[in-house]
mmCIF file of C-alpha atoms in Angstrom:
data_model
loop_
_atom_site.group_PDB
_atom_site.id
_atom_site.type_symbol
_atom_site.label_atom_id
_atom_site.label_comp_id
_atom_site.label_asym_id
_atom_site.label_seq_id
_atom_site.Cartn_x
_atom_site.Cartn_y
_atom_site.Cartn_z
ATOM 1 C CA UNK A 163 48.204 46.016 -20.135
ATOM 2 C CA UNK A 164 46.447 42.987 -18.812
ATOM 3 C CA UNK A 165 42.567 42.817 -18.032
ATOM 4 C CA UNK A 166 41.570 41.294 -15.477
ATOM 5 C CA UNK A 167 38.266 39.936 -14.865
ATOM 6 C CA UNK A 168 36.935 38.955 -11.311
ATOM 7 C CA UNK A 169 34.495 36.486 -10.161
ATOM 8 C CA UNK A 170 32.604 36.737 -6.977
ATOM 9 C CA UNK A 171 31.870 34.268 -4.787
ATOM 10 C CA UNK A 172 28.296 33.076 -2.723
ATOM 11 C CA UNK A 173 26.342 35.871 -1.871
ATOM 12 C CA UNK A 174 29.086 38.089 -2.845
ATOM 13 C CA UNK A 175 28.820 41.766 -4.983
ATOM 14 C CA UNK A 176 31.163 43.224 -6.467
ATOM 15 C CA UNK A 177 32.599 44.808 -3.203
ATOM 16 C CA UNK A 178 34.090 41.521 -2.495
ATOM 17 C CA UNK A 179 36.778 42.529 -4.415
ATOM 18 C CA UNK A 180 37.002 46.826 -3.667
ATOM 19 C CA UNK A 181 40.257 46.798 -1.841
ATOM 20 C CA UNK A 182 41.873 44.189 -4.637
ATOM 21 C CA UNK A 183 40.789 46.950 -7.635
ATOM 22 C CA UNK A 184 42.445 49.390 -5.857
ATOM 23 C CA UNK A 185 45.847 47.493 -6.022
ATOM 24 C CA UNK A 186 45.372 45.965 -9.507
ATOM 25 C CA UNK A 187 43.779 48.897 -11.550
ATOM 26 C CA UNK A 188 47.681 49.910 -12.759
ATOM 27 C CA UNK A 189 47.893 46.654 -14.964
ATOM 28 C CA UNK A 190 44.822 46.715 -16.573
ATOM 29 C CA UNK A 191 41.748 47.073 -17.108
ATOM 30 C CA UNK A 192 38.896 45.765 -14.637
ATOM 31 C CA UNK A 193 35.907 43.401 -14.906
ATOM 32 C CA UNK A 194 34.024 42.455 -11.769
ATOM 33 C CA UNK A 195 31.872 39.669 -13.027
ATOM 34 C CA UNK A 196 28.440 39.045 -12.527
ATOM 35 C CA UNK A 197 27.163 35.984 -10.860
ATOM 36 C CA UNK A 198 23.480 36.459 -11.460
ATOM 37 C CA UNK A 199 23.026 35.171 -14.702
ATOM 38 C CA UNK A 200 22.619 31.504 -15.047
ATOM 39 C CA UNK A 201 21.094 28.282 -13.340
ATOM 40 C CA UNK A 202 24.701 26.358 -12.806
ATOM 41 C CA UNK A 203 28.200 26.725 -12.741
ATOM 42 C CA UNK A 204 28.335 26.191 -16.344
ATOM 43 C CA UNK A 205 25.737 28.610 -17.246
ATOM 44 C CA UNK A 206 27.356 31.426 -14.841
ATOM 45 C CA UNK A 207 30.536 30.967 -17.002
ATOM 46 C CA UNK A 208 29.255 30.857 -20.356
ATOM 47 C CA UNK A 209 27.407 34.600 -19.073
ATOM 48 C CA UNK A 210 30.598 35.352 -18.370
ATOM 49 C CA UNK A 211 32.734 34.361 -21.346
ATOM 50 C CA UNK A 212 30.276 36.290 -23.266
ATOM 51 C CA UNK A 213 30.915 39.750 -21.895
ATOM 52 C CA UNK A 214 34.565 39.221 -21.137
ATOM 53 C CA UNK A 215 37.492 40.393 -23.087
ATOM 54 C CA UNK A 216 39.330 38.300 -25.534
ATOM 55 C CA UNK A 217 41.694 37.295 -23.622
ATOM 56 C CA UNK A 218 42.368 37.911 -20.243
ATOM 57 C CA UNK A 219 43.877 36.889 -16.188
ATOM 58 C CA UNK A 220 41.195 35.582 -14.298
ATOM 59 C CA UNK A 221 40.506 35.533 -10.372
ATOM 60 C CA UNK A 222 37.883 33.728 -8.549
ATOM 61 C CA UNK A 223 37.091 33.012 -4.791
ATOM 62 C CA UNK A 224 34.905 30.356 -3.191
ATOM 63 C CA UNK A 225 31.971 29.645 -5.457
ATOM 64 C CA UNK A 226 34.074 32.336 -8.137
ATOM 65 C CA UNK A 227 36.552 29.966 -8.222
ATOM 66 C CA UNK A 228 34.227 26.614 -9.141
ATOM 67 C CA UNK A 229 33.229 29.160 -12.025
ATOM 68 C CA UNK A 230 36.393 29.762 -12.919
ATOM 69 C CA UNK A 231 37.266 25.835 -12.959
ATOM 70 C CA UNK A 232 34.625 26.136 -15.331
ATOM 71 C CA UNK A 233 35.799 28.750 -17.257
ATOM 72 C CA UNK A 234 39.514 26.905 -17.812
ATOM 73 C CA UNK A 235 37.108 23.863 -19.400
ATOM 74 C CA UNK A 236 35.349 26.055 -21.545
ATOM 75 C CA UNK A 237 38.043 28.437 -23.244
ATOM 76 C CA UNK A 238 41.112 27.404 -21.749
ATOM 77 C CA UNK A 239 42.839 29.684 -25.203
ATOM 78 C CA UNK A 240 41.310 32.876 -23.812
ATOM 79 C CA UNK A 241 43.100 32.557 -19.897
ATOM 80 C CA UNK A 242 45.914 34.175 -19.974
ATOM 81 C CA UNK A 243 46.575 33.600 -15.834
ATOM 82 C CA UNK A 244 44.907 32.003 -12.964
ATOM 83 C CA UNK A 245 43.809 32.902 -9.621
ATOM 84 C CA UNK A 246 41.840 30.603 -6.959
ATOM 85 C CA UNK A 247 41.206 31.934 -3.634
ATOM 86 C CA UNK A 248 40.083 30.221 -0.981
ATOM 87 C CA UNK A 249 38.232 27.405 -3.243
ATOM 88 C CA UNK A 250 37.890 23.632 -4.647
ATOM 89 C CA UNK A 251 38.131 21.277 -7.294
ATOM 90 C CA UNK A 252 36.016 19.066 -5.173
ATOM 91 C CA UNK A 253 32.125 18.414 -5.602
ATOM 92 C CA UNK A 254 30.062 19.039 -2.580
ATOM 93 C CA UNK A 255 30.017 16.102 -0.442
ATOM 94 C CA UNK A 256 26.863 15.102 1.248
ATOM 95 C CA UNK A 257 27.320 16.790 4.700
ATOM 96 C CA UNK A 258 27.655 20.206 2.544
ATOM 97 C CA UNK A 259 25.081 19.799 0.568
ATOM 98 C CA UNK A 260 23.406 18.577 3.250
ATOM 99 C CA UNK A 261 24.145 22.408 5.215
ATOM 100 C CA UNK A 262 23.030 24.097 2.005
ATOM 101 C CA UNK A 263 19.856 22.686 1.977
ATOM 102 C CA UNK A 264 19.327 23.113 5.776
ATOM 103 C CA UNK A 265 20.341 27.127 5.216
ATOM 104 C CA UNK A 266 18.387 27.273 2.014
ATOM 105 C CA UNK A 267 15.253 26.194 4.077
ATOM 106 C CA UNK A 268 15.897 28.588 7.016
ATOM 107 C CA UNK A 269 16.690 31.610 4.645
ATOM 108 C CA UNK A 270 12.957 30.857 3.534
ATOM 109 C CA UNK A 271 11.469 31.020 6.798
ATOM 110 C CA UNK A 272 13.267 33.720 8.672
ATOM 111 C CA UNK A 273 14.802 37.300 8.027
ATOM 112 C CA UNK A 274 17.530 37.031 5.459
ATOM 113 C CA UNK A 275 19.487 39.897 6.826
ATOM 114 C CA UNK A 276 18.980 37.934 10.489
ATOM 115 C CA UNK A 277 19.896 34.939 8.303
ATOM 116 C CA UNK A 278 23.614 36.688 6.976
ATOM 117 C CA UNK A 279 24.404 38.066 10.279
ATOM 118 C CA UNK A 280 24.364 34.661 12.223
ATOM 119 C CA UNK A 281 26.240 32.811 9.012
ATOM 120 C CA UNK A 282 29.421 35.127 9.747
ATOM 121 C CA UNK A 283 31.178 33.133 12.228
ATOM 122 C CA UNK A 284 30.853 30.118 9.935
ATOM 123 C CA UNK A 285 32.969 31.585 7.539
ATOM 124 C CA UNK A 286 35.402 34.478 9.708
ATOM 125 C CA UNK A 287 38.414 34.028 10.932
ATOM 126 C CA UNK A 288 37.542 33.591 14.577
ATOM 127 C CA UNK A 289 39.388 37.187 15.987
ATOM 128 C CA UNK A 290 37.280 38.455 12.873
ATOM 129 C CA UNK A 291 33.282 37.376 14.328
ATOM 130 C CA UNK A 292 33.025 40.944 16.069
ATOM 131 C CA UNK A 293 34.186 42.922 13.422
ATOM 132 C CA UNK A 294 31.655 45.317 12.700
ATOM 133 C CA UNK A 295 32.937 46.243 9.354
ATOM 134 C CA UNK A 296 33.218 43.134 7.581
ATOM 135 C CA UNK A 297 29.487 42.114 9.324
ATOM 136 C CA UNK A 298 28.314 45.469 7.229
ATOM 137 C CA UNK A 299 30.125 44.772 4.467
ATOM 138 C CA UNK A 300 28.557 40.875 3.977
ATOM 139 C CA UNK A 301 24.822 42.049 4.804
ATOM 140 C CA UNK A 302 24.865 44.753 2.348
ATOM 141 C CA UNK A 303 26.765 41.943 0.213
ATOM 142 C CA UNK A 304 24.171 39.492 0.961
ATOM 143 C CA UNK A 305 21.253 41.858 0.503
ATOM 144 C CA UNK A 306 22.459 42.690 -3.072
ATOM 145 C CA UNK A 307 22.082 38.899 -4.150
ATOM 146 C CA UNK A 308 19.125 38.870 -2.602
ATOM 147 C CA UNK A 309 17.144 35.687 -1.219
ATOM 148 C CA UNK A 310 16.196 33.860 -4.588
ATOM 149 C CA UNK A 311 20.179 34.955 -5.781
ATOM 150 C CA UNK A 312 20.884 32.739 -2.602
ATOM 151 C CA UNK A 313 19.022 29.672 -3.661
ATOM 152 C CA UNK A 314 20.229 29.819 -7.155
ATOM 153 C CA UNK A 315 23.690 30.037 -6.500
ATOM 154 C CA UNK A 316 22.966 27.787 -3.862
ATOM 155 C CA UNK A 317 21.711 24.871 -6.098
ATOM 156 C CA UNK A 318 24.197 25.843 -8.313
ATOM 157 C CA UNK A 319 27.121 24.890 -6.488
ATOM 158 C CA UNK A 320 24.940 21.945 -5.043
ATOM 159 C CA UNK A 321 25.602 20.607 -8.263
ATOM 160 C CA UNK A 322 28.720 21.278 -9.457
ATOM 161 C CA UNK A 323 31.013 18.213 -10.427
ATOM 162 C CA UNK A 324 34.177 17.454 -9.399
ATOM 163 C CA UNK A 325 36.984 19.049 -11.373
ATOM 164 C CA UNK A 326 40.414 17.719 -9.826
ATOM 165 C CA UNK A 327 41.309 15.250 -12.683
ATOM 166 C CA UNK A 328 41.350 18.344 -15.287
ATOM 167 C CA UNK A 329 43.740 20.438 -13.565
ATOM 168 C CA UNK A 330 47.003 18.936 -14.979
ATOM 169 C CA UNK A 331 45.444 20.607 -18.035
ATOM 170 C CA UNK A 332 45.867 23.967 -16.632
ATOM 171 C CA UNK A 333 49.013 25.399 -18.040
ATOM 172 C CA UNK A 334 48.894 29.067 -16.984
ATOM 173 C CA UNK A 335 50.642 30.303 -14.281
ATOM 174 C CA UNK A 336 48.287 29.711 -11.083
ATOM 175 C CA UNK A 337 47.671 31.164 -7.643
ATOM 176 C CA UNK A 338 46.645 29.052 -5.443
ATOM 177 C CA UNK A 339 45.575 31.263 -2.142
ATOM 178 C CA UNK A 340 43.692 30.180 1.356
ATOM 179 C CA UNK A 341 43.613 31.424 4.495
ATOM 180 C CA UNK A 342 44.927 29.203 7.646
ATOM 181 C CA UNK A 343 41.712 29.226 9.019
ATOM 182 C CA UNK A 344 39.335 29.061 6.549
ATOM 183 C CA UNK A 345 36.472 26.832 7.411
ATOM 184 C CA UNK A 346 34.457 26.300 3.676
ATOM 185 C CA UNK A 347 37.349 25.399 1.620
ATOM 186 C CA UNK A 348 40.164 24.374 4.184
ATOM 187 C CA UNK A 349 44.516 24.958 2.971
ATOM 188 C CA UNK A 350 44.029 20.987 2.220
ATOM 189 C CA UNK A 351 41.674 21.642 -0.880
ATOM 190 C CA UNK A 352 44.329 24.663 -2.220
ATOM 191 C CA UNK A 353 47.733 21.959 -1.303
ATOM 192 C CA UNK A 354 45.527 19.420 -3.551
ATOM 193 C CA UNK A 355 45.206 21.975 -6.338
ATOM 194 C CA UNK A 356 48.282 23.570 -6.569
ATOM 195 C CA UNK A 357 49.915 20.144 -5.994
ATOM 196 C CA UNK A 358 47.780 19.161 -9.496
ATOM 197 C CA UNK A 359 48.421 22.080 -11.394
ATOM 198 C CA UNK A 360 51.422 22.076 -13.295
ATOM 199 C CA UNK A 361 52.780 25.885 -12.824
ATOM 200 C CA UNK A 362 50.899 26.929 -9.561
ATOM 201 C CA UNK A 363 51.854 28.964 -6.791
ATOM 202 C CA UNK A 364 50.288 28.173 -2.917
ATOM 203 C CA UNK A 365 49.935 30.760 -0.179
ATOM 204 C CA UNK A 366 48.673 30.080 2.816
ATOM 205 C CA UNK A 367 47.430 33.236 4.581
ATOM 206 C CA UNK A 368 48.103 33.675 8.542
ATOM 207 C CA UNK A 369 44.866 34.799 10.625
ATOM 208 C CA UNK A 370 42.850 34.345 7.882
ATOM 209 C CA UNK A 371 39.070 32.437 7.462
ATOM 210 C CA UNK A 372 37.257 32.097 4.197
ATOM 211 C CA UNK A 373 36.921 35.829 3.055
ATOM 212 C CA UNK A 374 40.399 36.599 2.361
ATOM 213 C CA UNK A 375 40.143 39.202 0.044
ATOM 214 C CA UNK A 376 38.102 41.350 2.525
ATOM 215 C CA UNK A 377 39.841 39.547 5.860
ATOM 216 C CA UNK A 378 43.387 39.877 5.059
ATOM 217 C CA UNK A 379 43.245 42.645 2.064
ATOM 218 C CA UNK A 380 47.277 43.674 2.160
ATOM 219 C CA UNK A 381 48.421 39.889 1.978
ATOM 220 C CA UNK A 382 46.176 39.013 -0.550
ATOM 221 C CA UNK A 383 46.711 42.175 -2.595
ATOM 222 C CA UNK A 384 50.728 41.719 -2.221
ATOM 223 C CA UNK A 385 49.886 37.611 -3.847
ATOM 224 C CA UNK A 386 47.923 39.017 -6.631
ATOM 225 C CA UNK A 387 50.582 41.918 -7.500
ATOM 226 C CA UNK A 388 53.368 39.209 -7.840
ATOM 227 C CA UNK A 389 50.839 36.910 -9.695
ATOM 228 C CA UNK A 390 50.413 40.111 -12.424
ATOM 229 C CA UNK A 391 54.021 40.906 -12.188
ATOM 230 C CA UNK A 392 54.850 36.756 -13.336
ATOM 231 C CA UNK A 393 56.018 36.586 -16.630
ATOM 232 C CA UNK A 394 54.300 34.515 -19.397
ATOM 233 C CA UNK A 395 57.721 33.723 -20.369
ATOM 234 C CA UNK A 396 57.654 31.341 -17.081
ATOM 235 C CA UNK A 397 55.522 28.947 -19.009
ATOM 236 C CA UNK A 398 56.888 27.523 -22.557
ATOM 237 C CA UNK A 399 54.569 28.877 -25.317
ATOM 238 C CA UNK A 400 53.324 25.538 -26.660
ATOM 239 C CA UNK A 401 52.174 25.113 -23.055
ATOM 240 C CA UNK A 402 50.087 27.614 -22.116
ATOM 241 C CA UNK A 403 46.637 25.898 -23.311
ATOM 242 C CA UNK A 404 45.974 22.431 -23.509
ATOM 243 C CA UNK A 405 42.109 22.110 -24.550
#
């Protein structure tokens, strides 16, 4: 048995990741992580680390996956396999954090639930903006973080740094998953890092925007199942952790 441990992404609870627990429970136990401790992306993982079990496979998406970047820097030994979904390795550049800043400043002036609602088509799949589940689903999402969660994690990834020139050290065996149409972290930043990392896997997911695991739940379920099912064996033994 292999446990897994989750990592949510911006705004995100644990329900981010309901429909990929379901398909994953049969390998292992389950960890959804929480991203409410800590100041930066460093502090999130060290929280993180410190509840987590000794060794484990780890999944991430969006601002889960700059943690879990993170996490590969800090104890690379206690990885066993790695998942990024619909992430970078890349800092913000200015026109981001310039947007962050602009919808930090409006969350603090307006109704954050009004606030959520309108940010949906920025990060849907465009046939997805009218779905009235997955607006429910991010609201109540968005409302668990709450407002000063927001900023935090906000300011958090605001300063992340740039992580692309560590991940030839990544030796596990790596998903690498986007959709088509993702918007925040577009298939370019997952061809980069699976292109960089030694023994990772790319999928590109059709009809897909930025919430994959919630927007396309079979696809990315079916990606994570082979992922679990992917022998350590793949990898040499002297290879798996390069610190």
């Amino acid at each position: 048995m292999t446990p897994v441990v989750f990592v949510p992404g911006l705004l995100c609870s644990a329900e981010v990741f309901a429909p990929q627990v379901a398909a994953l429970w049969p390998f292992g136990p389950i960890t959804i992580a929480s991203t409410l401790q800590g100041e930066s992306i460093p502090e999130m993982a060290t929280a993180i680390l410190a509840s987590a079990p000794a060794r484990f496979a780890l999944v991430g998406i969006s601002m889960g996956g700059y943690i879990c970047l993170e996490i590969m820097r800090q104890a690379p030994e206690r990885v066993i396999k790695l998942a990024l979904l619909n992430t970078s390795a890349r800092a913000d550049t200015l026109e981001q954090t310039t947007l962050r800043r602009t919808l930090i400043a409006h969350a603090k002036s307006t109704e954050f639930a009004s606030l959520l609602i309108k940010t949906l088509g920025s990060i849907l799949h465009p046939s997805r903006h009218d779905d009235s589940a997955l607006r429910e689903i991010n609201v109540r999402m968005g409302l668990t973080v709450g407002l000063e969660g927001f900023i935090r994690q906000s300011e958090a990834i605001i300063a992340r740094e740039n992580r692309l020139s560590e991940l030839p050290k990544i030796k596990v065996p790596t998903l690498v998953l986007v959709g088509d149409s993702d918007p925040m972290t577009p298939p370019i930043c997952s061809e980069e890092m699976a292109n960089a990392i030694p023994n990772a896997r790319l999928v590109i997911v059709e009809h897909c925007g930025h919430a994959s695991t919630l927007e396309q739940p079979g696809a990315v379920n079916h990606e994570l199942i082979k992922w679990m099912q992917q022998p350590l064996s793949a990898v040499p033994e002297h290879l798996l952790f390069e610190i």
